[in-house]
Short mmCIF file of C-alpha atoms in Angstrom, two decimals:
data_model
loop_
_atom_site.label_atom_id
_atom_site.label_comp_id
_atom_site.label_asym_id
_atom_site.label_seq_id
_atom_site.Cartn_x
_atom_site.Cartn_y
_atom_site.Cartn_z
CA ILE B 1 98.35 114.22 127.89
CA PHE B 2 96.23 114.17 131.05
CA MET B 3 93.42 111.83 132.05
CA ILE B 4 90.22 112.50 133.98
CA GLY B 5 88.76 109.28 135.36
CA THR B 6 85.19 110.57 135.46
CA GLU B 7 82.66 109.03 133.13
CA GLU B 8 81.17 111.42 130.52
CA PHE B 9 83.18 114.40 131.77
CA PRO B 10 82.65 116.52 128.59
CA ALA B 11 78.89 115.99 128.90
CA HIS B 12 79.04 117.36 132.46
CA LEU B 13 80.86 120.43 131.15
CA LEU B 14 78.72 120.98 128.09
CA LYS B 15 75.18 120.26 129.34
CA GLY B 16 74.82 116.75 127.98
CA SER B 17 76.61 117.20 124.65
CA PHE B 18 79.45 114.95 123.47
CA VAL B 19 78.79 111.61 125.14
CA GLY B 20 80.83 108.43 124.73
CA PHE B 21 83.68 109.26 127.11
CA GLY B 22 84.32 106.42 129.57
CA ASP B 23 87.49 108.26 130.52
CA SER B 24 88.54 111.67 129.22
CA TYR B 25 92.00 112.53 127.92
CA PHE B 26 93.03 116.08 127.17
CA THR B 27 95.94 118.26 126.18
CA SER B 28 96.42 121.90 125.20
CA ILE B 29 97.59 123.12 121.81
CA ASP B 30 98.20 126.86 121.66
CA ASP B 31 95.08 128.29 123.33
CA VAL B 32 92.82 125.31 122.63
CA ILE B 33 92.01 122.39 124.94
CA VAL B 34 91.53 119.14 123.02
CA PHE B 35 89.46 116.28 124.48
CA ALA B 36 89.34 112.64 123.34
CA ASN B 37 88.17 109.35 124.79
CA SER B 38 91.55 107.64 124.36
CA SER B 39 95.15 108.74 124.59
CA LYS B 40 95.76 107.12 121.18
CA ALA B 41 93.30 109.58 119.59
CA ILE B 42 95.11 112.50 121.24
CA LYS B 43 98.49 111.22 120.02
CA LEU B 44 97.23 110.87 116.44
CA PHE B 45 95.75 114.38 116.57
CA ILE B 46 99.06 115.82 117.81
CA GLU B 47 100.91 114.08 114.96
CA ASP B 48 98.47 115.52 112.42
CA TRP B 49 98.75 118.98 113.96
CA LYS B 50 102.57 118.90 113.93
CA SER B 51 102.66 117.71 110.31
CA GLY B 52 100.12 120.30 109.17
CA ASN B 53 97.50 117.68 108.31
CA THR B 54 94.62 119.64 109.84
CA TRP B 55 91.54 121.30 108.41
CA GLY B 56 92.89 124.76 109.15
CA GLN B 57 95.76 124.12 106.74
CA SER B 58 93.75 122.32 104.07
CA SER B 59 93.03 123.75 100.66
CA ASN B 60 89.31 124.06 101.51
CA TYR B 61 89.81 126.14 104.64
CA GLU B 62 89.63 129.64 103.14
CA ASN B 63 86.60 128.87 100.98
CA THR B 64 84.78 127.38 103.94
CA VAL B 65 85.49 130.24 106.32
CA LYS B 66 84.09 132.74 103.83
CA LYS B 67 80.72 130.96 104.05
CA LEU B 68 80.55 131.42 107.84
CA GLN B 69 79.52 134.94 108.80
CA GLU B 70 81.17 136.48 111.82
CA GLU B 71 77.84 137.68 113.20
CA SER B 72 76.51 134.13 113.37
CA GLY B 73 75.59 133.06 116.87
CA PHE B 74 76.39 129.48 115.95
CA SER B 75 78.17 128.00 112.93
CA MET B 76 78.85 124.41 111.93
CA VAL B 77 80.38 122.73 108.89
CA LEU B 78 79.66 119.08 108.19
CA ASP B 79 81.95 117.26 105.74
CA ILE B 80 79.54 114.79 104.16
CA GLN B 81 82.23 112.51 102.77
CA LYS B 82 83.98 112.10 106.13
CA PHE B 83 80.77 111.92 108.15
CA TRP B 84 78.85 109.49 105.95
CA ASN B 85 79.57 106.34 107.99
CA ASN B 86 78.38 108.11 111.15
CA ILE B 87 75.14 109.12 109.42
CA GLU B 88 74.39 105.52 108.46
CA THR B 89 75.30 104.15 111.88
CA ALA B 90 73.25 106.64 113.90
CA SER B 91 70.14 106.64 111.70
CA SER B 92 66.89 104.86 112.46
CA VAL B 93 65.94 101.84 110.35
CA GLY B 94 63.75 103.84 107.98
CA TRP B 95 66.30 106.59 107.38
CA LYS B 96 69.16 104.09 107.14
CA SER B 97 67.53 102.34 104.17
CA PHE B 98 66.92 105.76 102.57
CA PHE B 99 70.59 106.74 102.94
CA GLN B 100 71.75 103.38 101.61
CA ARG B 101 69.43 103.59 98.60
CA TYR B 102 70.51 107.11 97.62
CA GLU B 103 74.11 106.96 98.84
CA GLN B 104 75.65 107.64 95.44
CA GLU B 105 73.48 110.72 94.83
CA LEU B 106 73.74 112.13 98.36
CA LYS B 107 77.51 111.78 98.35
CA THR B 108 77.70 114.29 95.51
CA PHE B 109 77.20 116.91 98.24
CA ASN B 110 80.51 118.03 99.72
CA ARG B 111 79.57 120.05 102.78
CA LEU B 112 76.59 121.18 104.79
CA TYR B 113 76.78 124.66 106.40
CA LEU B 114 74.56 125.66 109.31
CA LYS B 115 74.48 129.24 110.63
CA THR B 116 72.21 131.01 113.10
CA SER B 117 71.74 134.72 113.56
CA GLN B 118 69.62 136.71 115.99
CA HIS B 119 67.47 139.66 114.94
CA GLY B 120 65.58 140.97 117.96
CA LYS B 121 63.43 138.12 119.20
CA LYS B 122 63.72 136.28 115.92
CA THR B 123 66.34 133.57 115.26
CA ASN B 124 67.17 132.82 111.64
CA LEU B 125 68.67 129.50 110.49
CA HIS B 126 70.69 129.46 107.27
CA ILE B 127 71.49 126.18 105.52
CA GLY B 128 73.99 125.98 102.68
CA ILE B 129 74.98 122.92 100.63
CA SER B 130 77.98 122.63 98.33
CA TYR B 131 78.18 119.91 95.71
CA LYS B 132 80.48 118.49 93.09
CA LYS B 133 79.59 117.55 89.54
CA VAL B 134 79.96 113.82 89.02
CA ASN B 135 78.97 111.21 86.48
CA LEU B 136 76.56 108.87 88.27
CA GLY B 137 76.84 106.29 85.52
CA PRO B 138 79.62 103.72 85.20
CA SER B 139 83.04 105.16 84.58
CA GLU B 140 84.46 104.71 81.13
CA GLU B 141 88.01 105.10 82.33
CA SER B 142 89.88 102.90 84.74
CA VAL B 143 92.12 104.37 87.41
CA SER B 144 95.32 105.62 85.85
CA LEU B 145 98.53 104.53 87.60
CA SER B 146 101.54 106.31 86.14
CA GLU B 147 105.23 105.77 86.87
CA THR B 148 106.92 109.08 87.70
CA VAL B 149 110.34 107.97 89.00
CA SER B 150 112.45 104.99 87.95
CA VAL B 151 116.01 104.36 89.13
CA THR B 152 118.01 101.27 88.24
CA PHE B 153 120.78 99.85 90.43
CA PRO B 154 123.80 97.68 89.59
CA ASN B 155 122.51 94.99 91.97
CA ARG B 156 119.07 93.75 92.94
CA LEU B 157 117.35 95.66 95.79
CA VAL B 158 116.14 93.46 98.65
CA TYR B 159 115.19 95.90 101.45
CA GLY B 160 113.00 98.98 101.56
CA PRO B 161 111.86 101.45 100.62
CA VAL B 162 111.66 102.85 104.18
CA SER B 163 110.58 106.48 104.30
CA ILE B 164 112.29 109.09 106.48
CA ARG B 165 112.06 112.89 106.64
CA ASN B 166 114.68 115.34 105.42
CA PHE B 167 115.07 117.70 108.38
CA ASN B 168 116.16 120.54 106.06
CA ASP B 169 112.97 120.85 103.97
CA ASN B 170 110.65 118.17 105.46
CA SER B 171 110.61 116.25 102.18
CA VAL B 172 110.36 112.48 102.19
CA GLU B 173 113.46 110.36 101.49
CA PHE B 174 114.01 106.60 101.29
CA VAL B 175 116.42 103.97 102.53
CA VAL B 176 116.99 100.87 100.39
CA GLN B 177 119.56 98.06 100.42
CA ASP B 178 120.83 95.76 97.67
CA GLU B 179 121.69 92.06 97.75
CA LEU B 180 125.38 92.85 98.38
CA ASN B 181 124.40 94.64 101.62
CA ARG B 182 125.03 98.14 100.33
CA ILE B 183 122.60 100.67 101.81
CA TYR B 184 121.43 103.81 99.96
CA LEU B 185 119.65 106.99 101.01
CA LEU B 186 117.60 108.41 98.13
CA THR B 187 115.59 111.57 97.64
CA ASN B 188 111.96 111.20 96.55
CA GLU B 189 113.21 111.82 93.01
CA GLY B 190 115.57 108.84 93.27
CA GLU B 191 118.80 110.83 93.59
CA GLU B 192 121.46 109.25 95.80
CA VAL B 193 122.35 111.13 98.99
CA PHE B 194 124.86 108.53 100.19
CA SER B 195 125.59 104.81 100.04
CA SER B 196 127.53 102.61 102.45
CA ASP B 197 128.51 98.95 102.76
CA LEU B 198 127.15 97.06 105.78
CA ASP B 199 128.14 93.73 107.29
CA GLY B 200 124.79 92.10 106.42
CA PRO B 201 121.11 92.63 105.57
CA VAL B 202 119.12 95.19 107.56
CA ILE B 203 116.71 93.32 109.88
CA SER B 204 114.90 96.28 111.50
CA GLU B 205 113.04 99.43 110.66
CA VAL B 206 115.06 102.58 110.00
CA PHE B 207 114.46 105.06 112.81
CA GLN B 208 115.32 108.77 112.98
CA PHE B 209 116.56 110.45 116.15
CA ASP B 210 118.07 113.76 117.13
CA PHE B 211 121.30 112.35 118.55
CA TYR B 212 122.94 115.76 119.12
CA LYS B 213 119.70 117.52 120.18
CA ASN B 214 120.23 120.24 117.57
CA GLY B 215 117.22 119.68 115.32
CA LYS B 216 119.14 117.54 112.83
CA LEU B 217 118.04 113.92 112.46
CA GLN B 218 120.22 110.83 112.22
CA LEU B 219 119.47 107.21 111.25
CA LEU B 220 119.35 104.13 113.49
CA PHE B 221 118.95 100.54 112.25
CA ALA B 222 120.35 97.05 112.78
CA THR B 223 121.77 94.04 111.01
CA LYS B 224 122.03 90.67 112.75
CA GLU B 225 125.47 91.58 114.11
CA LYS B 226 125.50 95.36 114.60
CA ILE B 227 123.38 98.40 115.50
CA TYR B 228 124.25 101.29 113.18
CA GLY B 229 123.93 105.02 113.85
CA MET B 230 124.61 107.33 110.89
CA ASP B 231 124.05 110.94 109.97
CA ARG B 232 122.32 111.96 106.76
CA MET B 233 125.60 111.74 104.81
CA GLY B 234 126.42 108.20 105.99
CA VAL B 235 129.00 109.16 108.63
CA SER B 236 128.89 106.93 111.74
CA LEU B 237 127.86 108.51 115.03
CA PRO B 238 130.18 108.33 118.07
CA GLU B 239 130.31 104.81 119.64
CA PHE B 240 128.56 103.28 116.62
CA PRO B 241 128.17 100.61 115.38
CA LEU B 242 127.22 98.76 118.58
CA GLN B 243 127.65 95.02 119.07
CA ILE B 244 126.47 92.53 121.71
CA ALA B 245 129.07 89.82 122.27
CA GLY B 246 127.78 86.34 121.51
CA GLU B 247 124.38 87.54 120.30
CA THR B 248 122.61 87.61 116.93
CA LEU B 249 120.05 90.41 116.75
CA SER B 250 116.47 89.83 115.63
CA HIS B 251 114.64 93.09 116.46
CA LEU B 252 115.29 96.75 117.22
CA ASN B 253 113.18 99.64 118.48
CA LEU B 254 113.88 103.28 119.36
CA LEU B 255 112.17 104.80 122.42
CA ASP B 256 111.76 108.36 123.66
CA TYR B 257 109.70 108.16 126.85
CA ASP B 258 109.05 111.86 127.43
CA GLY B 259 109.73 113.34 124.00
CA ASN B 260 112.86 115.03 125.40
CA ARG B 261 115.33 113.21 123.10
CA ASN B 262 116.78 111.10 125.92
CA TYR B 263 116.60 108.09 123.65
CA ARG B 264 116.62 104.41 124.55
CA ILE B 265 117.58 101.61 122.16
CA PHE B 266 115.51 98.46 122.75
CA ALA B 267 117.05 95.36 121.14
CA ALA B 268 116.23 91.65 121.09
CA SER B 269 118.35 88.66 120.08
CA GLU B 270 117.41 85.45 118.29
CA LYS B 271 117.76 83.65 121.65
CA GLY B 272 114.99 85.79 123.13
CA ASN B 273 117.25 88.07 125.19
CA LEU B 274 116.29 91.73 125.70
CA TYR B 275 118.69 94.65 126.03
CA LEU B 276 118.01 98.32 126.71
CA PHE B 277 120.74 100.87 125.93
CA ASP B 278 121.03 104.61 126.19
CA LYS B 279 121.75 106.45 122.95
CA ASN B 280 125.51 105.95 123.42
CA GLY B 281 125.22 102.16 123.76
CA ALA B 282 125.53 101.80 127.54
CA VAL B 283 123.33 99.01 128.95
CA LEU B 284 120.80 100.40 131.43
CA GLU B 285 120.32 99.00 134.91
CA GLY B 286 118.01 95.99 134.99
CA TRP B 287 118.36 95.22 131.27
CA ASN B 288 121.59 93.26 131.02
CA THR B 289 120.53 90.02 129.30
CA LYS B 290 116.89 89.75 130.29
CA SER B 291 115.46 86.59 128.68
CA ILE B 292 111.85 85.78 127.78
CA GLY B 293 112.69 82.16 126.89
CA SER B 294 111.87 82.22 123.16
CA PRO B 295 112.54 84.34 120.08
CA LEU B 296 110.35 87.42 119.77
CA ALA B 297 107.38 87.49 117.40
CA ILE B 298 107.73 91.23 116.74
CA LYS B 299 109.91 94.09 117.98
CA PRO B 300 109.82 94.88 121.73
CA ALA B 301 108.03 98.12 122.53
CA HIS B 302 107.26 100.78 125.12
CA HIS B 303 103.77 102.10 125.82
CA ARG B 304 102.82 105.03 128.01
CA VAL B 305 99.18 104.65 129.01
CA ALA B 306 97.50 107.65 130.60
CA GLY B 307 96.32 106.83 134.11
CA ILE B 308 98.55 103.74 134.29
CA GLY B 309 102.11 104.68 133.41
CA ASP B 310 104.80 102.92 131.39
CA ARG B 311 104.86 99.33 130.15
CA MET B 312 107.59 97.57 128.23
CA VAL B 313 106.09 94.77 126.11
CA ALA B 314 107.81 91.74 124.59
CA MET B 315 105.81 89.10 122.73
CA GLY B 316 107.40 85.66 122.37
CA SER B 317 106.83 83.55 119.27
CA LYS B 318 105.83 80.52 121.39
CA GLY B 319 102.81 82.33 122.80
CA SER B 320 104.07 84.32 125.78
CA ILE B 321 103.37 88.01 126.44
CA HIS B 322 105.71 89.78 128.88
CA PHE B 323 105.18 93.11 130.66
CA PHE B 324 108.07 94.95 132.32
CA SER B 325 108.59 98.28 134.02
CA ARG B 326 111.10 100.72 132.55
CA ARG B 327 113.68 99.35 134.99
CA GLY B 328 113.19 95.81 133.74
CA GLU B 329 111.07 94.66 136.67
CA VAL B 330 108.48 92.00 135.84
CA GLU B 331 104.96 93.40 136.19
CA PRO B 332 102.29 91.47 138.16
CA GLY B 333 100.57 88.85 136.03
CA SER B 334 103.48 88.59 133.59
CA PRO B 335 104.13 86.53 131.57
CA VAL B 336 100.80 85.60 130.03
CA GLN B 337 100.94 82.21 128.30
CA LEU B 338 98.58 81.73 125.37
CA ASN B 339 97.58 78.46 123.73
CA GLY B 340 99.16 79.06 120.37
CA GLU B 341 102.15 80.49 118.55
CA LEU B 342 102.44 84.18 117.80
CA GLY B 343 103.80 85.85 114.70
CA SER B 344 101.52 88.80 114.02
CA GLU B 345 101.30 92.40 115.22
CA TYR B 346 99.27 93.58 118.19
CA VAL B 347 97.33 96.70 119.12
CA LEU B 348 96.91 98.25 122.56
CA LEU B 349 93.40 99.56 123.24
CA GLU B 350 93.90 102.11 126.01
CA ARG B 351 91.03 102.41 128.47
CA GLY B 352 92.44 104.30 131.48
CA THR B 353 92.96 101.38 133.87
CA ALA B 354 95.24 98.36 133.78
CA LYS B 355 92.19 96.10 134.01
CA GLU B 356 90.32 97.65 131.08
CA THR B 357 93.26 98.40 128.75
CA GLN B 358 93.52 95.52 126.29
CA LEU B 359 96.32 94.10 124.16
CA VAL B 360 94.80 92.47 121.08
CA THR B 361 96.57 89.97 118.84
CA VAL B 362 95.87 86.83 116.80
CA THR B 363 97.66 83.48 117.02
CA LYS B 364 98.95 81.54 114.03
CA GLU B 365 95.97 79.21 114.50
CA GLY B 366 93.52 82.11 114.09
CA GLU B 367 92.44 82.74 117.67
CA VAL B 368 91.96 86.42 118.53
CA VAL B 369 93.09 87.00 122.12
CA MET B 370 92.73 90.03 124.40
CA VAL B 371 94.95 90.43 127.46
CA ASN B 372 94.74 93.28 129.96
CA LEU B 373 97.72 94.87 131.72
CA LEU B 374 97.06 92.80 134.84
CA GLY B 375 98.01 89.72 132.84
CA GLU B 376 94.43 88.44 132.55
CA VAL B 377 93.09 86.87 129.34
CA THR B 378 89.79 88.71 128.93
CA PHE B 379 88.58 87.53 125.52
CA ARG B 380 89.08 84.70 123.03
CA ASN B 381 87.49 84.31 119.61
CA GLN B 382 88.44 81.63 117.10
CA LEU B 383 88.20 82.98 113.57
CA LEU B 384 86.89 80.66 110.88
CA ARG B 385 89.78 78.40 109.88
CA PRO B 386 89.03 76.99 106.41
CA ASP B 387 91.96 74.53 106.51
CA ARG B 388 95.10 73.72 108.48
CA GLU B 389 97.24 75.78 106.09
CA SER B 390 95.27 79.01 106.58
CA ARG B 391 97.29 81.94 107.93
CA PHE B 392 96.06 84.80 110.07
CA TYR B 393 97.35 88.35 110.44
CA LEU B 394 96.52 91.48 112.40
CA ILE B 395 97.41 94.46 110.17
CA LYS B 396 97.75 97.99 111.61
CA ASP B 397 97.59 101.15 109.53
CA GLN B 398 100.63 103.41 109.23
CA LYS B 399 99.61 105.45 112.29
CA GLU B 400 98.60 102.40 114.33
CA GLY B 401 95.18 103.95 114.84
CA ARG B 402 93.09 101.33 113.00
CA TYR B 403 93.53 97.64 112.31
CA LEU B 404 92.17 94.76 110.25
CA PHE B 405 92.43 90.97 110.28
CA VAL B 406 93.49 89.09 107.15
CA VAL B 407 92.86 85.37 106.56
CA HIS B 408 95.07 83.92 103.83
CA GLU B 409 93.93 80.61 102.32
CA TYR B 410 95.73 78.85 99.49
CA ASN B 411 93.46 80.43 96.87
CA LYS B 412 91.79 83.35 98.63
CA ILE B 413 92.28 86.22 101.07
CA THR B 414 89.52 87.49 103.35
CA VAL B 415 89.68 90.84 105.14
CA LEU B 416 87.82 91.33 108.44
CA ASP B 417 87.26 94.52 110.41
CA SER B 418 88.06 94.91 114.11
CA ASP B 419 84.63 93.43 114.95
CA TYR B 420 85.45 90.29 112.88
CA LYS B 421 82.94 91.16 110.16
CA GLU B 422 83.97 90.45 106.58
CA VAL B 423 85.03 93.59 104.70
CA PHE B 424 85.76 91.86 101.40
CA SER B 425 87.11 88.62 99.99
CA ILE B 426 89.06 88.08 96.77
CA PRO B 427 90.50 85.03 94.98
CA MET B 428 94.29 84.93 94.97
CA LEU B 429 96.42 81.86 94.32
CA ALA B 430 99.78 82.48 96.00
CA GLY B 431 102.09 80.93 98.56
CA GLU B 432 103.77 83.68 100.58
CA LEU B 433 102.09 87.09 100.75
CA LYS B 434 102.85 90.31 102.62
CA PHE B 435 100.14 92.72 103.73
CA GLN B 436 100.01 96.42 104.60
CA TYR B 437 97.21 98.77 105.55
CA PHE B 438 97.20 102.54 104.89
CA SER B 439 94.46 104.86 106.09
CA PHE B 440 94.30 108.56 105.17
CA GLY B 441 90.80 109.31 106.47
CA SER B 442 87.51 109.95 104.67
CA GLU B 443 87.32 106.43 103.27
CA ARG B 444 90.78 106.73 101.76
CA ASP B 445 91.94 103.26 102.82
CA ILE B 446 94.29 100.95 100.95
CA LEU B 447 95.13 97.30 101.61
CA VAL B 448 98.44 96.41 99.97
CA VAL B 449 99.05 92.79 98.95
CA VAL B 450 102.61 91.89 97.93
CA ASP B 451 103.36 88.64 96.10
CA PRO B 452 107.18 88.47 96.38
CA THR B 453 107.42 85.29 94.27
CA GLN B 454 105.83 86.81 91.18
CA GLU B 455 106.94 90.33 92.17
CA PHE B 456 103.40 91.71 91.99
CA ILE B 457 102.00 94.47 94.22
CA PHE B 458 98.22 94.93 94.34
CA LEU B 459 96.34 97.89 95.88
CA TYR B 460 92.77 97.35 97.07
CA GLY B 461 90.18 99.73 98.47
CA LEU B 462 88.20 98.40 101.42
CA ASP B 463 85.28 97.81 99.06
CA GLY B 464 87.42 95.10 97.44
CA GLU B 465 88.02 97.16 94.30
CA LEU B 466 91.43 96.70 92.70
CA LEU B 467 92.92 100.16 92.32
CA ASN B 468 95.71 99.15 89.92
CA PRO B 469 94.44 96.74 87.23
CA LEU B 470 98.07 96.21 86.19
CA PRO B 471 100.13 95.17 89.25
CA ILE B 472 103.14 97.20 90.31
CA ASN B 473 106.46 95.43 89.89
CA GLY B 474 107.84 94.81 93.38
CA ASN B 475 108.97 92.22 95.89
CA ASN B 476 108.71 94.09 99.18
CA LYS B 477 106.38 96.29 101.19
CA VAL B 478 105.72 99.79 99.85
CA GLU B 479 105.50 103.33 101.18
CA ILE B 480 102.45 105.46 100.32
CA GLU B 481 102.03 109.22 100.66
CA PHE B 482 98.74 111.07 100.13
CA SER B 483 98.47 114.65 98.84
CA GLU B 484 95.17 116.32 99.67
CA SER B 485 95.92 119.31 97.47
CA GLN B 486 96.56 117.06 94.45
CA ASN B 487 94.04 114.43 95.59
CA GLU B 488 96.38 111.60 94.69
CA TYR B 489 98.52 108.87 96.17
CA THR B 490 102.23 108.41 95.56
CA ILE B 491 103.42 104.81 95.87
CA TYR B 492 107.11 104.01 96.32
CA ALA B 493 108.34 100.47 95.65
CA ILE B 494 111.42 98.37 94.88
CA GLY B 495 111.64 95.43 92.48
CA SER B 496 113.81 93.80 89.87
CA ASN B 497 113.89 97.13 88.03
CA GLY B 498 115.20 99.07 91.04
CA PHE B 499 113.40 101.93 92.81
CA ALA B 500 110.24 103.46 91.38
CA ALA B 501 107.48 105.93 92.29
CA TYR B 502 103.91 105.90 90.95
CA LYS B 503 101.10 108.45 90.98
CA LEU B 504 97.54 107.23 91.57
CA PRO B 505 94.82 109.92 91.31
CA ILE B 506 91.59 109.41 93.22
#
């Protein structure tokens, strides 16, 4: 990914078209140059392209191409469903009220096709509209959530499901662990691939890495005492498990700076000490017991920001944010001390310079704080705090491309967008709750609310609509896959009944 630090560079190239580029980021895929106004957008596009989640591989591609004649001088396809929010935002006041009033009817149109053709001195414009038949009245049927897989276990499951990819056929598989610390790898049909006893509960994500650089993927995860590396059949990798004498682990991350499979293992202890290993467990220079002075709020991370370089980030639970170089050198302006404790996620808004790139997080007291990579606090905003017991969370989607804020009161949860505007609010009487956010594009967004005490899992659209009138049985966070060809979600969860999968049609 390359950066051009010239404002509105695409507009210079294309005679004023495509504005909104403070900085321009680009890469090449096959024979196409792709531009975006952030490196995050480029990274997400590359992920979609690699996984086949692009329009050219969608089920609608062939039908759409047939409608575009080769002799057209110009052709454009507008997906109404995906573009609707842009239409409302960009419209004048009069048209905006029109679109809002007739939104339900206008959204029955799927796509708008524009084609031009030249015949001598005459230019013809062809407009085509495709539509779907819908019932504009209230639905008589509620959303149907059906259980498709159910697997019971001899002991209660307490961790997972964490999704990984089967490198043989690219199918999704899941890691779970029971209360006796036995870990299982399951297929998406619930069949056991392997199981193995560990020394304690898993305290990290489960990462996949190509340890042997042969296209086959292995697993990496941690308990409080050990870092485990296993192949897909549960066999330990050379030098694993790793241990740090005198330390109890709290977090783990897997890094691959250049995408060349020269992996780094980034670990943190409960004392607030950071360690960086190579894939064989050797401590790298500059990272032998580097302390930030307090336990970490979330896992330590590496960010490569176009136009800036690499930053290692560690966020302390007592309100400190630390920036390091890859060699463990403290960056200028680090650490940044905030007035409040930290316990939520953060997002990095990349803007091309260290001064403009912003780390955004929220304190336990509900203050949203932005810090740039020079260590300067650039923005503070106290969210409404209904009472002293209110809890605040920043929730990222599964691709870390979008985020929301959640305010949890004793009898209500309120969801805010990234501009702090209320998205929806619902009554919910619960003590401890867990939240997740999944976004699959085209208004296919799900907020997951897990009540581990009652073992209820609720799925909400961002309009506040409950998608599963009967809650899913579960005590932990879920995994969700979306199938565009089937137009349905698959939800994977664990609970007192074991491992289960559910289908939710849209």
